[in-house]
Coordinates of N, CA and C and ligand atoms in Angstrom, one line a residue:
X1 N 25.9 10.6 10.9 CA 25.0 9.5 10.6 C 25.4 8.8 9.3
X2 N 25.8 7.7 9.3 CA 26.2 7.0 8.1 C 25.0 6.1 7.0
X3 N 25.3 6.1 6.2 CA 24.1 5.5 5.8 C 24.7 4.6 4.2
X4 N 25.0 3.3 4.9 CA 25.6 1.9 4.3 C 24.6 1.2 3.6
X5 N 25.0 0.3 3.0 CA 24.0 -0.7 2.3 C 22.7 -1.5 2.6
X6 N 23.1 -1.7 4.2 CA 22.4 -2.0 5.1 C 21.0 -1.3 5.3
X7 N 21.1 -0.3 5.0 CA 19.9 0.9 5.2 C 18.5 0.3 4.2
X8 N 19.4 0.3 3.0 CA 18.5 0.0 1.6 C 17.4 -1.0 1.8
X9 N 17.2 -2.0 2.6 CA 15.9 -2.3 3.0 C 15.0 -2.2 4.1
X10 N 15.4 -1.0 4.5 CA 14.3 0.0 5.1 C 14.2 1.3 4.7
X11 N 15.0 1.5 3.6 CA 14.6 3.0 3.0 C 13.4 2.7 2.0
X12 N 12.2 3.4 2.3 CA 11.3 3.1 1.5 C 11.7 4.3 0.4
X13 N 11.1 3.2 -1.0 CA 11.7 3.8 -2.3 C 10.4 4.0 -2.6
X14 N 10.3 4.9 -4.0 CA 8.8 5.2 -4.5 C 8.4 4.4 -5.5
X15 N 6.7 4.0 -5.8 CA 7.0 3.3 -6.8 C 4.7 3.8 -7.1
X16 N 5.2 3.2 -8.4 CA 3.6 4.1 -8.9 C 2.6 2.5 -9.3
X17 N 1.5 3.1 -8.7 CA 0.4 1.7 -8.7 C -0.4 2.5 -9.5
X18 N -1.1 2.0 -10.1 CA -2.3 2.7 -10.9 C -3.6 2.4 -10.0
X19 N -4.8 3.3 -9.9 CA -5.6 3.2 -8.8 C -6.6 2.6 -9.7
X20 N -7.7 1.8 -9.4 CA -8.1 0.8 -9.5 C -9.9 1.6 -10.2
X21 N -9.8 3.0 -9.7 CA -10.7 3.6 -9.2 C -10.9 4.5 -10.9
X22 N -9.8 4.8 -10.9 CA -9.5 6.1 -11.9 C -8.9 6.1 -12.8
X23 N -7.8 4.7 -12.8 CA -6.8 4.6 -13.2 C -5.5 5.5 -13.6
X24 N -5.2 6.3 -12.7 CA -4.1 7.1 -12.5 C -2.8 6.4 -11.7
X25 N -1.6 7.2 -12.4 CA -0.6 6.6 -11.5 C -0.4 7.3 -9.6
X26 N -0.4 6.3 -8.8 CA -0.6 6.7 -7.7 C 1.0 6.2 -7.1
X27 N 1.4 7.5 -7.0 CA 2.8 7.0 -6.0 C 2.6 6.6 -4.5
X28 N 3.5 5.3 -4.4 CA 3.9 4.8 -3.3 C 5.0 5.0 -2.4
X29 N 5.2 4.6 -1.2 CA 6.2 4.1 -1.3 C 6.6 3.0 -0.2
X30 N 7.1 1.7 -1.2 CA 7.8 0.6 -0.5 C 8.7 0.3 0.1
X31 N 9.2 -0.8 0.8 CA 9.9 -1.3 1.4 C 9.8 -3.5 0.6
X32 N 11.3 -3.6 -0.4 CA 11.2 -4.7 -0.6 C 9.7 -5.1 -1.1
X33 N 9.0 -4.2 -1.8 CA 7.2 -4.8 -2.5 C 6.2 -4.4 -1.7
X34 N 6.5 -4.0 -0.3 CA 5.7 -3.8 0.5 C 4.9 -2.3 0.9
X35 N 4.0 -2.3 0.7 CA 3.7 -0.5 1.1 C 3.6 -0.5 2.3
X36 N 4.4 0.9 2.8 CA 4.2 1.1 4.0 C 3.6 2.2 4.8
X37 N 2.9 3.0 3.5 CA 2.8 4.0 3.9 C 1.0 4.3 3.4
X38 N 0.2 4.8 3.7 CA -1.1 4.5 2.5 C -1.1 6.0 2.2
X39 N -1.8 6.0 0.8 CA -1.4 7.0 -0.6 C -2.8 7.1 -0.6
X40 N -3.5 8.4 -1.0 CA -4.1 8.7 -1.1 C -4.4 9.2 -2.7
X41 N -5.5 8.8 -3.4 CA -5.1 9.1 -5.3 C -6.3 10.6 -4.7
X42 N -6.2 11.1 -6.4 CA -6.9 13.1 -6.4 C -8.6 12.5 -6.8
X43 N -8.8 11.3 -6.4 CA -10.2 10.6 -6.5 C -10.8 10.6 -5.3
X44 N -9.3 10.3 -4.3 CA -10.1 9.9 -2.9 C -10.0 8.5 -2.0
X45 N -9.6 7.6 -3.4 CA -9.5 6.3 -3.4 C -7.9 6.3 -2.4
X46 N -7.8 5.0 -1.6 CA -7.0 4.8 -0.3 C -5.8 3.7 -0.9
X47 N -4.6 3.8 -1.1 CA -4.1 2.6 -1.6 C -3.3 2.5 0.2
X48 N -3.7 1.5 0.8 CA -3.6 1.1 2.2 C -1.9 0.1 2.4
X49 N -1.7 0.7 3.0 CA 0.2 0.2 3.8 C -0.4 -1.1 4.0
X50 N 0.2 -2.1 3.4 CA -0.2 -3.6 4.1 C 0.3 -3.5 5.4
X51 N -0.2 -4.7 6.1 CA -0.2 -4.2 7.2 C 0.8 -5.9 8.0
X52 N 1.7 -5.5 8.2 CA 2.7 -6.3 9.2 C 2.1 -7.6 9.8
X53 N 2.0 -8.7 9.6 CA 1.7 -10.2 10.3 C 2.4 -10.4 11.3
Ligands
ZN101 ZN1 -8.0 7.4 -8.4

C-alpha cells in the first residue's frame, strides 16, 4: 500500500477547537479546514463533522 502526496488531502490531521461550552481544547480531526469526524468535549458538548453539500 503506497501512500504518496496525493493521500495528504484525505488524511484527516488533528487539530484542537476550543469548546464553546467549557472552553477546553477539543481535538479534531480535519480534512483541508473541514471536520470530518464529530468530537465529543469531557462536558458532553458535540463539535459536529460539517456536513458535505
Ligand atoms: Zn466542553
Amino acid at each position: 500500500m503506497a501512500i504518496g502526496c496525493e493521500d495528504q488531502h484525505k488524511t484527516p490531521v488533528p487539530e484542537e477547537r476550543t469548546c464553546p461550552v467549557c472552553g477546553k481544547d477539543i481535538e479534531v480531526f480535519v480534512v483541508k479546514g473541514r471536520v470530518v469526524e464529530d468530537a465529543v468535549c469531557d462536558c458532553g458538548y458535540v463539535i459536529k463533522a460539517d456536513e458535505a453539500e
